[in-house]
Amino acid sequence: MGIKWRQRALPAAPLVLALLAATGCESAPGARPEPTAVPSTSVARVCAEPAAGPVKAPSGAVTVDPAVTGDLAAKTKSSPANTTFWLRPGTHRLEPDRYAQVIPKKGNRYLGAPGAVLDGRKTNQYAFGGTARDVTIRHLTVQGFVAPHNEGVVNHDSADGWVIEHATIQNNSGAGLMAGARQRVRANCLRGNGQYGMNAYKAGGPISDLVVEGNEIVGNNTDDWERRRQGCGCTGGVKFWAVDGADVRGNWVHDNRGAGLWADTNNNDFRIEDNVLEANDGAALIYETSYNAVIRKNTIRRNNRVEGRRYADRGDNFPFATIYLSESGGEPRIRARTNKIEVYRNVLENNWSGITLWENADRFCNSPANTSSGDCTLLVKDTDRCARPAIATAPLYADCRWKTQRVDIHHNRFVLDTSVVECTVKCDRMAVLANYGTYPDWSPYQGERVAEAITGEQHNRWHDNVYVGPWKFVAHDPSRVLDFGQWQATPYRQDAGSTFRAQDGG
């Protein structure tokens, strides 16, 4: 699953030096920036300022003793459902077996006293697992667990209705936590986990009604999985898979290796608002093969400088963007709170490039080039129907393809100072494009059909934006680089009502 870029061999050292000089890129390839200072904008600073848990056990709660190894799991097993557990201050440990996790019962509540830590000691794989619903975890630090790749430490089995609040989930392998339906993730510090801060994935079905609010999501993907498994699409602050209905608001997502937020494969009905997304190595936000979203009132700055620079140094002319909408669009036939993707009232400042709308002409249901192998669009239940000859005619010709359509980008402010980004080319682009369809040989989308559709036929529109800096625009394919006048003129007719001030700076 995930996006697979065109693979290229790394250039020889003299060519690397030449490209660095050409692009004005002064940082060493692969170098990671230092974590940023706290920005002036109000953000969720929960890692530095965690809320304290109860200093005394609530009435009726079972007290858990950190001096007794395995006390939490044992008392959970021996207590009925809907029990409240209070973890005393200190470091709590499970039995020294990798599968010795806590298995909550329905309605259990786990409350940490100030200084309560559940430590996996790099021995236990999971902290909390099982399928019990409506479990609550508050004011607890969970660290040192070694979940495998693509698995998570808290709510390992993606049970429904969990509430995780005011917790610190840090320095674990895999994902800090998984997600189930109706999950509430609020005011947590998700920090320094090996793969994701959270992996919103549930085997066998979509996740619905997910809230991710007021969290600090920082420094995740410490194991750098994209380098270990090139093209895996398996890294970043938070990854969402097949989530139907999500509110992602008021989070501070910063300094993650890879993307900040990444929604991948048949997500729908997202509201991503009032977040601060900054200094992530890759895109601030990727919305891929998904539908119907509102992206508004976010502050997005200093993202994509590591990954964008890396591809530029290789000579790749693809417009790698800070907001990347890949085979995603509005679809009125799929129920949601909106029937388009609307991007408005955001501030993007000194990122590596801006917004790219992209569609891979070779990626569709039943195509060997579909990296979300086995998945089809939400409009076609039987993937095998997407085959010749039926795929060449209506309705399958339209419905077998994830389409970047009905995207409305307006009333945003785009600021670029190339002296701050330390780049003179390839970091200044806004784009709507596709590739030339070639594969497989029975594809009905060969040639320029998809490029012409995404550029002029699928109701993708920029308007009433403000541009400050030397922005350029890419349309149809990577070779068509336009200035602002060409972007506004026929045949593209983009950014009506927008203003453009070409000099650098804000």
Short mmCIF file of C-alpha atoms in Angstrom, two decimals:
data_model
loop_
_atom_site.label_atom_id
_atom_site.label_comp_id
_atom_site.label_asym_id
_atom_site.label_seq_id
_atom_site.Cartn_x
_atom_site.Cartn_y
_atom_site.Cartn_z
CA MET A 1 0.00 0.00 0.00
CA GLY A 2 0.99 3.61 -0.19
CA ILE A 3 2.53 5.79 -2.82
CA LYS A 4 5.37 4.41 -4.87
CA TRP A 5 7.49 7.05 -6.56
CA ARG A 6 9.37 6.42 -9.74
CA GLN A 7 12.50 4.56 -8.71
CA ARG A 8 15.81 6.00 -9.84
CA ALA A 9 19.40 5.09 -9.16
CA LEU A 10 21.28 7.50 -6.94
CA PRO A 11 23.51 9.81 -8.96
CA ALA A 12 27.25 9.58 -8.70
CA ALA A 13 28.99 11.92 -6.26
CA PRO A 14 30.04 14.59 -8.81
CA LEU A 15 26.46 14.79 -10.08
CA VAL A 16 25.16 15.15 -6.54
CA LEU A 17 27.46 18.11 -6.02
CA ALA A 18 26.35 19.65 -9.29
CA LEU A 19 22.69 19.28 -8.36
CA LEU A 20 23.30 20.79 -4.93
CA ALA A 21 24.85 23.80 -6.59
CA ALA A 22 22.04 24.06 -9.12
CA THR A 23 19.27 23.92 -6.55
CA GLY A 24 20.95 25.98 -3.88
CA CYS A 25 20.46 23.13 -1.40
CA GLU A 26 23.08 23.43 1.28
CA SER A 27 22.07 20.77 3.78
CA ALA A 28 23.61 17.33 3.56
CA PRO A 29 21.32 14.73 1.96
CA GLY A 30 19.32 12.86 4.59
CA ALA A 31 20.23 15.27 7.37
CA ARG A 32 17.47 15.68 9.95
CA PRO A 33 16.60 19.10 11.33
CA GLU A 34 16.76 19.75 15.03
CA PRO A 35 13.32 19.78 16.71
CA THR A 36 11.75 23.17 16.36
CA ALA A 37 11.18 25.65 19.15
CA VAL A 38 7.66 26.11 20.44
CA PRO A 39 5.89 28.30 17.86
CA SER A 40 4.08 31.49 18.71
CA THR A 41 0.77 30.03 17.52
CA SER A 42 -1.22 28.31 20.24
CA VAL A 43 -0.49 24.60 19.99
CA ALA A 44 -0.96 21.41 21.96
CA ARG A 45 2.24 21.43 24.04
CA VAL A 46 1.25 18.31 25.93
CA CYS A 47 4.67 16.60 25.88
CA ALA A 48 6.27 19.44 27.86
CA GLU A 49 3.18 20.18 29.94
CA PRO A 50 1.29 16.92 30.56
CA ALA A 51 -1.85 17.06 32.67
CA ALA A 52 -1.41 15.33 36.02
CA GLY A 53 -3.47 12.31 36.97
CA PRO A 54 -5.29 11.76 40.26
CA VAL A 55 -3.01 11.72 43.31
CA LYS A 56 -5.38 9.41 45.18
CA ALA A 57 -7.31 6.37 44.08
CA PRO A 58 -10.88 7.25 43.06
CA SER A 59 -13.62 5.72 45.15
CA GLY A 60 -14.05 2.03 44.35
CA ALA A 61 -10.88 1.82 42.25
CA VAL A 62 -8.49 -1.14 42.36
CA THR A 63 -4.99 0.04 43.29
CA VAL A 64 -2.09 -1.32 41.21
CA ASP A 65 1.31 -1.67 42.90
CA PRO A 66 4.45 -0.97 40.80
CA ALA A 67 6.53 -3.14 43.15
CA VAL A 68 4.62 -6.26 42.04
CA THR A 69 5.60 -7.40 38.56
CA GLY A 70 2.51 -8.24 36.50
CA ASP A 71 0.12 -6.70 39.05
CA LEU A 72 -1.82 -4.72 36.44
CA ALA A 73 -2.49 -7.69 34.15
CA ALA A 74 -3.31 -10.01 37.05
CA LYS A 75 -5.77 -7.63 38.70
CA THR A 76 -7.39 -6.91 35.34
CA LYS A 77 -7.92 -10.64 34.84
CA SER A 78 -9.40 -11.18 38.31
CA SER A 79 -11.68 -8.11 38.32
CA PRO A 80 -15.07 -7.77 36.61
CA ALA A 81 -15.87 -5.57 33.64
CA ASN A 82 -16.31 -1.84 34.24
CA THR A 83 -13.60 -1.77 36.92
CA THR A 84 -11.48 1.33 37.49
CA PHE A 85 -7.77 0.76 38.11
CA TRP A 86 -5.48 3.37 39.67
CA LEU A 87 -1.78 2.90 39.02
CA ARG A 88 0.39 4.19 41.84
CA PRO A 89 3.40 6.43 41.09
CA GLY A 90 6.41 4.47 39.86
CA THR A 91 7.40 2.11 37.05
CA HIS A 92 4.96 -0.74 36.46
CA ARG A 93 6.12 -3.87 34.66
CA LEU A 94 4.43 -6.84 33.03
CA GLU A 95 5.66 -10.41 33.26
CA PRO A 96 8.83 -10.92 31.18
CA ASP A 97 7.08 -12.59 28.27
CA ARG A 98 6.59 -10.81 24.97
CA TYR A 99 2.85 -11.58 24.95
CA ALA A 100 2.20 -10.66 28.60
CA GLN A 101 -0.01 -7.68 27.76
CA VAL A 102 -3.00 -6.38 29.71
CA ILE A 103 -6.33 -7.69 28.34
CA PRO A 104 -9.01 -5.23 29.51
CA LYS A 105 -12.65 -6.09 29.98
CA LYS A 106 -15.53 -4.02 28.65
CA GLY A 107 -15.72 -0.58 30.22
CA ASN A 108 -12.48 -0.83 32.21
CA ARG A 109 -10.76 2.44 33.14
CA TYR A 110 -7.01 2.79 33.74
CA LEU A 111 -5.89 5.95 35.52
CA GLY A 112 -2.28 6.80 36.20
CA ALA A 113 -1.18 8.74 39.26
CA PRO A 114 1.46 11.44 38.70
CA GLY A 115 4.63 9.58 37.73
CA ALA A 116 2.92 6.29 36.81
CA VAL A 117 4.76 4.56 33.96
CA LEU A 118 4.04 1.25 32.26
CA ASP A 119 7.37 0.08 30.85
CA GLY A 120 7.75 -2.80 28.41
CA ARG A 121 11.52 -2.96 29.06
CA LYS A 122 12.08 -3.73 25.35
CA THR A 123 10.69 -7.19 26.16
CA ASN A 124 6.88 -7.01 25.92
CA GLN A 125 5.36 -6.43 22.50
CA TYR A 126 2.05 -4.93 23.58
CA ALA A 127 0.73 -2.96 26.55
CA PHE A 128 -3.07 -3.21 26.10
CA GLY A 129 -4.76 -5.65 23.71
CA GLY A 130 -7.93 -7.67 23.23
CA THR A 131 -11.33 -6.84 21.78
CA ALA A 132 -13.17 -5.36 24.79
CA ARG A 133 -15.06 -2.18 23.98
CA ASP A 134 -15.25 1.19 25.69
CA VAL A 135 -11.92 1.03 27.55
CA THR A 136 -10.43 4.26 28.92
CA ILE A 137 -6.75 5.01 29.52
CA ARG A 138 -5.82 8.34 31.12
CA HIS A 139 -2.74 10.00 32.62
CA LEU A 140 -0.43 7.06 32.00
CA THR A 141 3.00 6.91 30.37
CA VAL A 142 3.46 3.83 28.17
CA GLN A 143 6.99 3.24 26.89
CA GLY A 144 9.59 0.68 25.94
CA PHE A 145 7.34 -1.84 24.12
CA VAL A 146 8.50 -3.60 20.95
CA ALA A 147 5.47 -4.06 18.70
CA PRO A 148 6.32 -5.50 15.27
CA HIS A 149 6.11 -3.51 12.05
CA ASN A 150 2.56 -2.26 11.32
CA GLU A 151 1.35 -3.29 14.79
CA GLY A 152 0.67 -1.11 17.83
CA VAL A 153 1.25 -1.03 21.59
CA VAL A 154 -1.98 0.46 22.98
CA ASN A 155 -5.29 -1.00 21.72
CA HIS A 156 -3.27 -3.51 19.75
CA ASP A 157 -6.38 -5.26 18.38
CA SER A 158 -8.20 -2.06 17.31
CA ALA A 159 -11.14 -2.56 19.65
CA ASP A 160 -14.00 -0.08 19.42
CA GLY A 161 -14.95 2.81 21.65
CA TRP A 162 -11.62 3.33 23.42
CA VAL A 163 -10.77 6.69 24.97
CA ILE A 164 -7.08 7.57 25.33
CA GLU A 165 -6.54 10.93 27.02
CA HIS A 166 -3.66 12.80 28.68
CA ALA A 167 -1.35 9.83 28.09
CA THR A 168 2.28 9.83 27.02
CA ILE A 169 2.98 7.00 24.58
CA GLN A 170 6.66 7.15 23.70
CA ASN A 171 9.77 5.31 22.63
CA ASN A 172 8.04 2.15 21.48
CA SER A 173 8.64 0.09 18.35
CA GLY A 174 5.84 -0.09 15.80
CA ALA A 175 2.94 2.29 16.41
CA GLY A 176 2.23 3.92 19.74
CA LEU A 177 -1.42 3.00 19.42
CA MET A 178 -3.95 1.53 17.03
CA ALA A 179 -7.52 2.73 16.53
CA GLY A 180 -11.00 1.30 16.46
CA ALA A 181 -14.43 2.73 15.69
CA ARG A 182 -15.65 5.58 17.91
CA GLN A 183 -12.18 6.00 19.36
CA ARG A 184 -11.27 9.28 21.06
CA VAL A 185 -7.60 10.26 21.16
CA ARG A 186 -7.27 13.54 23.05
CA ALA A 187 -4.48 15.59 24.60
CA ASN A 188 -1.83 12.88 24.37
CA CYS A 189 1.90 13.02 23.74
CA LEU A 190 2.69 10.53 20.96
CA ARG A 191 6.45 10.82 20.79
CA GLY A 192 9.47 9.03 19.39
CA ASN A 193 7.77 5.78 18.35
CA GLY A 194 9.52 3.53 15.87
CA GLN A 195 6.92 3.66 13.09
CA TYR A 196 3.82 5.78 13.79
CA GLY A 197 2.43 7.78 16.65
CA MET A 198 -0.89 6.13 15.74
CA ASN A 199 -1.85 3.57 13.10
CA ALA A 200 -5.59 3.89 12.47
CA TYR A 201 -6.07 0.49 10.90
CA LYS A 202 -8.52 -2.30 11.64
CA ALA A 203 -8.35 -5.67 9.92
CA GLY A 204 -11.55 -6.73 8.25
CA GLY A 205 -13.42 -3.47 8.11
CA PRO A 206 -13.44 0.31 8.14
CA ILE A 207 -13.09 2.47 11.24
CA SER A 208 -15.87 5.01 11.74
CA ASP A 209 -16.27 8.11 13.90
CA LEU A 210 -12.66 8.71 14.93
CA VAL A 211 -11.61 11.83 16.83
CA VAL A 212 -7.95 12.89 17.12
CA GLU A 213 -7.86 16.15 19.04
CA GLY A 214 -5.34 18.29 20.88
CA ASN A 215 -2.44 15.84 20.71
CA GLU A 216 1.26 16.51 20.25
CA ILE A 217 2.57 14.05 17.67
CA VAL A 218 6.33 14.44 17.43
CA GLY A 219 9.48 12.65 16.32
CA ASN A 220 7.86 9.39 15.19
CA ASN A 221 9.25 6.87 12.69
CA THR A 222 12.56 6.71 14.51
CA ASP A 223 13.23 3.38 12.76
CA ASP A 224 13.01 5.12 9.35
CA TRP A 225 10.87 2.41 7.74
CA GLU A 226 10.67 4.04 4.33
CA ARG A 227 14.41 3.59 3.92
CA ARG A 228 14.31 0.04 5.24
CA ARG A 229 11.41 -0.90 2.93
CA GLN A 230 11.53 1.54 0.05
CA GLY A 231 8.07 2.48 -1.23
CA CYS A 232 6.24 0.83 1.69
CA GLY A 233 4.12 3.94 2.40
CA CYS A 234 4.33 2.98 6.07
CA THR A 235 5.73 5.94 7.96
CA GLY A 236 4.89 9.22 9.63
CA GLY A 237 3.12 10.82 12.54
CA VAL A 238 -0.32 9.23 11.97
CA LYS A 239 -1.52 6.86 9.26
CA PHE A 240 -5.22 6.37 8.50
CA TRP A 241 -6.55 3.38 6.56
CA ALA A 242 -10.20 3.03 5.48
CA VAL A 243 -11.52 5.46 8.08
CA ASP A 244 -15.08 6.61 7.41
CA GLY A 245 -15.60 9.82 9.37
CA ALA A 246 -12.70 11.45 11.20
CA ASP A 247 -12.19 14.77 12.97
CA VAL A 248 -8.51 15.66 13.24
CA ARG A 249 -8.28 19.01 14.99
CA GLY A 250 -6.10 21.12 17.21
CA ASN A 251 -3.06 18.84 17.03
CA TRP A 252 0.61 19.84 16.91
CA VAL A 253 2.20 17.45 14.42
CA HIS A 254 5.90 18.20 14.07
CA ASP A 255 9.38 16.86 13.45
CA ASN A 256 8.21 13.44 12.30
CA ARG A 257 10.37 11.47 9.90
CA GLY A 258 8.17 11.12 6.83
CA ALA A 259 4.72 12.65 6.48
CA GLY A 260 2.90 14.34 9.33
CA LEU A 261 -0.61 13.01 8.59
CA TRP A 262 -1.23 10.38 5.91
CA ALA A 263 -4.67 9.05 4.94
CA ASP A 264 -4.21 6.10 2.60
CA THR A 265 -6.78 3.93 0.78
CA ASN A 266 -10.54 4.49 0.91
CA ASN A 267 -10.75 7.01 3.69
CA ASN A 268 -13.81 9.25 3.57
CA ASP A 269 -15.38 12.22 5.32
CA PHE A 270 -12.39 13.82 7.04
CA ARG A 271 -12.25 17.20 8.72
CA ILE A 272 -8.67 18.30 9.26
CA GLU A 273 -8.74 21.69 10.94
CA ASP A 274 -6.97 24.03 13.34
CA ASN A 275 -3.80 21.93 13.40
CA VAL A 276 -0.21 23.12 13.38
CA LEU A 277 1.78 20.92 11.00
CA GLU A 278 5.44 21.83 10.90
CA ALA A 279 8.98 20.64 10.30
CA ASN A 280 7.99 17.15 9.19
CA ASP A 281 10.58 15.58 6.89
CA GLY A 282 7.95 14.80 4.27
CA ALA A 283 4.56 16.23 3.37
CA ALA A 284 2.50 17.81 6.11
CA LEU A 285 -0.56 15.98 4.76
CA ILE A 286 -1.08 13.20 2.21
CA TYR A 287 -4.64 12.26 1.24
CA GLU A 288 -4.36 9.23 -1.04
CA THR A 289 -6.97 7.14 -2.91
CA SER A 290 -9.61 8.62 -0.63
CA TYR A 291 -12.74 10.76 -0.70
CA ASN A 292 -14.55 13.85 0.59
CA ALA A 293 -12.60 16.00 3.03
CA VAL A 294 -12.43 19.49 4.49
CA ILE A 295 -8.92 20.82 5.17
CA ARG A 296 -9.17 24.23 6.78
CA LYS A 297 -7.62 26.73 9.17
CA ASN A 298 -4.35 24.84 9.54
CA THR A 299 -0.93 26.43 10.02
CA ILE A 300 1.52 24.53 7.82
CA ARG A 301 5.18 25.55 7.85
CA ARG A 302 8.68 24.24 7.20
CA ASN A 303 7.53 20.82 5.97
CA ASN A 304 8.88 18.55 3.24
CA ARG A 305 12.36 20.06 3.22
CA VAL A 306 14.16 16.75 3.72
CA GLU A 307 12.19 14.58 1.29
CA GLY A 308 11.54 17.33 -1.26
CA ARG A 309 15.22 18.23 -1.31
CA ARG A 310 16.21 14.56 -1.60
CA TYR A 311 14.20 14.09 -4.80
CA ALA A 312 15.38 17.40 -6.24
CA ASP A 313 18.97 16.38 -5.62
CA ARG A 314 18.32 13.23 -7.61
CA GLY A 315 17.12 15.31 -10.53
CA ASP A 316 13.46 14.27 -10.22
CA ASN A 317 11.16 16.96 -11.64
CA PHE A 318 7.98 15.68 -9.96
CA PRO A 319 6.36 18.44 -7.84
CA PHE A 320 6.64 16.81 -4.42
CA ALA A 321 4.29 18.85 -2.27
CA THR A 322 3.46 19.79 1.28
CA ILE A 323 -0.24 18.98 0.79
CA TYR A 324 -0.39 16.03 -1.58
CA LEU A 325 -3.78 14.87 -2.89
CA SER A 326 -3.14 11.65 -4.76
CA GLU A 327 -6.02 9.95 -6.61
CA SER A 328 -8.41 11.58 -4.15
CA GLY A 329 -11.45 13.74 -4.68
CA GLY A 330 -15.03 14.60 -3.91
CA GLU A 331 -17.63 11.97 -4.70
CA PRO A 332 -21.33 12.87 -4.15
CA ARG A 333 -22.37 9.22 -4.29
CA ILE A 334 -20.44 8.44 -1.12
CA ARG A 335 -22.17 9.74 2.00
CA ALA A 336 -20.19 12.38 3.89
CA ARG A 337 -20.46 15.85 5.41
CA THR A 338 -19.13 17.28 2.13
CA ASN A 339 -19.18 16.08 -1.47
CA LYS A 340 -15.81 17.53 -2.44
CA ILE A 341 -12.33 18.11 -1.11
CA GLU A 342 -12.20 21.69 0.10
CA VAL A 343 -8.89 23.28 1.12
CA TYR A 344 -9.35 26.77 2.53
CA ARG A 345 -8.20 29.34 5.10
CA ASN A 346 -4.87 27.59 5.59
CA VAL A 347 -1.50 29.31 5.88
CA LEU A 348 1.40 27.55 4.16
CA GLU A 349 4.73 29.18 4.93
CA ASN A 350 8.23 28.24 3.77
CA ASN A 351 7.53 24.63 2.97
CA TRP A 352 9.05 22.72 0.09
CA SER A 353 6.40 23.51 -2.56
CA GLY A 354 2.67 23.86 -1.99
CA ILE A 355 -0.28 21.71 -3.08
CA THR A 356 -0.10 18.98 -5.72
CA LEU A 357 -3.15 17.25 -7.20
CA TRP A 358 -1.96 14.04 -8.81
CA GLU A 359 -3.47 11.04 -10.50
CA ASN A 360 -1.57 7.97 -11.63
CA ALA A 361 -3.13 6.84 -14.89
CA ASP A 362 -1.94 3.27 -14.32
CA ARG A 363 -3.39 2.96 -10.81
CA PHE A 364 -6.94 1.59 -10.81
CA CYS A 365 -8.88 -1.42 -9.58
CA ASN A 366 -7.45 -4.70 -10.77
CA SER A 367 -4.34 -3.08 -12.23
CA PRO A 368 -0.96 -4.62 -11.34
CA ALA A 369 0.20 -1.01 -10.85
CA ASN A 370 -2.25 -0.47 -7.97
CA THR A 371 -0.01 -0.32 -4.89
CA SER A 372 -3.09 -0.75 -2.67
CA SER A 373 -3.21 -4.31 -3.99
CA GLY A 374 -6.54 -6.07 -3.55
CA ASP A 375 -8.45 -2.85 -2.86
CA CYS A 376 -10.97 -1.31 -5.19
CA THR A 377 -12.75 2.03 -5.14
CA LEU A 378 -15.74 2.50 -2.85
CA LEU A 379 -17.93 2.53 -5.97
CA VAL A 380 -17.08 -1.02 -7.10
CA LYS A 381 -17.44 -3.91 -4.64
CA ASP A 382 -16.15 -6.65 -6.93
CA THR A 383 -12.62 -5.87 -8.09
CA ASP A 384 -12.82 -8.53 -10.82
CA ARG A 385 -15.45 -6.45 -12.64
CA CYS A 386 -12.71 -3.96 -13.51
CA ALA A 387 -11.49 -5.90 -16.52
CA ARG A 388 -11.88 -5.74 -20.24
CA PRO A 389 -14.13 -5.30 -22.04
CA ALA A 390 -16.48 -3.86 -19.37
CA ILE A 391 -13.95 -1.43 -17.89
CA ALA A 392 -13.77 0.49 -21.15
CA THR A 393 -17.42 1.59 -20.96
CA ALA A 394 -19.72 3.29 -18.47
CA PRO A 395 -20.11 3.00 -15.56
CA LEU A 396 -16.89 1.08 -14.86
CA TYR A 397 -14.70 3.36 -16.94
CA ALA A 398 -15.29 6.07 -14.34
CA ASP A 399 -15.90 3.96 -11.24
CA CYS A 400 -12.86 1.67 -11.40
CA ARG A 401 -10.48 4.62 -11.04
CA TRP A 402 -9.73 6.70 -7.96
CA LYS A 403 -10.13 10.19 -9.37
CA THR A 404 -8.67 13.48 -8.23
CA GLN A 405 -11.80 15.53 -8.83
CA ARG A 406 -13.97 18.24 -7.26
CA VAL A 407 -11.04 19.75 -5.34
CA ASP A 408 -11.69 23.38 -4.32
CA ILE A 409 -8.61 25.32 -3.10
CA HIS A 410 -9.45 28.85 -1.99
CA HIS A 411 -8.74 31.66 0.47
CA ASN A 412 -5.36 30.23 1.48
CA ARG A 413 -2.12 32.15 1.97
CA PHE A 414 1.00 30.69 0.37
CA VAL A 415 4.31 32.25 1.46
CA LEU A 416 7.71 31.22 0.13
CA ASP A 417 11.07 32.77 0.96
CA THR A 418 13.65 30.71 -0.91
CA SER A 419 16.44 32.10 1.25
CA VAL A 420 14.75 30.48 4.25
CA VAL A 421 14.03 27.19 2.47
CA GLU A 422 17.59 27.33 1.02
CA CYS A 423 16.57 26.37 -2.47
CA THR A 424 16.27 28.25 -5.76
CA VAL A 425 14.39 25.72 -7.91
CA LYS A 426 11.91 22.85 -7.50
CA CYS A 427 10.68 24.04 -4.11
CA ASP A 428 8.25 26.64 -5.47
CA ARG A 429 5.49 24.69 -7.22
CA MET A 430 1.71 24.32 -7.17
CA ALA A 431 0.54 21.52 -9.44
CA VAL A 432 -2.28 19.54 -11.06
CA LEU A 433 -1.05 16.69 -13.24
CA ALA A 434 -0.95 13.03 -14.20
CA ASN A 435 1.41 10.67 -15.94
CA TYR A 436 1.13 9.22 -19.43
CA GLY A 437 -0.84 5.99 -19.12
CA THR A 438 1.02 2.92 -20.36
CA TYR A 439 0.21 -0.12 -18.23
CA PRO A 440 -1.21 -2.75 -18.32
CA ASP A 441 -1.75 -3.31 -22.02
CA TRP A 442 -5.53 -3.67 -21.54
CA SER A 443 -5.88 -0.39 -19.63
CA PRO A 444 -8.51 1.99 -21.03
CA TYR A 445 -6.60 4.94 -19.51
CA GLN A 446 -3.55 4.90 -21.75
CA GLY A 447 -2.01 8.02 -23.23
CA GLU A 448 -2.94 11.51 -22.03
CA ARG A 449 -6.57 10.78 -21.12
CA VAL A 450 -6.10 11.06 -17.37
CA ALA A 451 -3.78 14.07 -17.62
CA GLU A 452 -6.37 15.92 -19.70
CA ALA A 453 -9.18 14.90 -17.32
CA ILE A 454 -7.49 15.98 -14.08
CA THR A 455 -6.33 19.26 -15.61
CA GLY A 456 -9.48 20.38 -17.38
CA GLU A 457 -12.44 18.07 -16.86
CA GLN A 458 -12.66 17.02 -13.21
CA HIS A 459 -13.59 20.35 -11.60
CA ASN A 460 -10.32 20.98 -9.78
CA ARG A 461 -10.11 24.67 -8.98
CA TRP A 462 -7.85 27.20 -7.30
CA HIS A 463 -9.31 30.67 -6.62
CA ASP A 464 -9.11 33.68 -4.27
CA ASN A 465 -5.74 32.75 -2.80
CA VAL A 466 -2.80 34.97 -1.83
CA TYR A 467 0.70 34.15 -3.08
CA VAL A 468 3.83 35.75 -1.71
CA GLY A 469 7.12 34.63 -3.24
CA PRO A 470 8.40 33.27 -6.57
CA TRP A 471 5.72 30.62 -7.11
CA LYS A 472 5.50 28.53 -10.27
CA PHE A 473 2.70 26.28 -11.45
CA VAL A 474 2.68 22.87 -13.10
CA ALA A 475 -0.25 21.64 -15.20
CA HIS A 476 -1.02 18.44 -17.11
CA ASP A 477 2.44 16.85 -16.73
CA PRO A 478 5.77 17.70 -15.05
CA SER A 479 7.17 19.36 -18.17
CA ARG A 480 4.58 22.17 -18.24
CA VAL A 481 5.89 24.77 -15.81
CA LEU A 482 3.90 28.00 -15.90
CA ASP A 483 4.14 31.48 -14.51
CA PHE A 484 1.18 33.07 -12.73
CA GLY A 485 -0.18 34.70 -15.90
CA GLN A 486 -0.10 31.43 -17.84
CA TRP A 487 -1.73 29.62 -14.91
CA GLN A 488 -4.61 32.13 -14.93
CA ALA A 489 -4.99 32.18 -18.72
CA THR A 490 -6.69 29.77 -21.11
CA PRO A 491 -6.72 26.78 -21.12
CA TYR A 492 -6.07 26.39 -17.38
CA ARG A 493 -8.02 29.39 -16.02
CA GLN A 494 -6.86 28.82 -12.44
CA ASP A 495 -6.67 31.19 -9.47
CA ALA A 496 -9.36 33.67 -10.48
CA GLY A 497 -9.51 36.40 -7.88
CA SER A 498 -6.10 35.50 -6.43
CA THR A 499 -3.23 37.92 -5.81
CA PHE A 500 0.43 37.32 -6.55
CA ARG A 501 3.47 39.17 -5.19
CA ALA A 502 6.58 37.63 -6.70
CA GLN A 503 9.30 38.78 -4.33
CA ASP A 504 10.50 36.51 -1.56
CA GLY A 505 9.39 36.85 2.00
CA GLY A 506 6.17 37.31 3.93
#
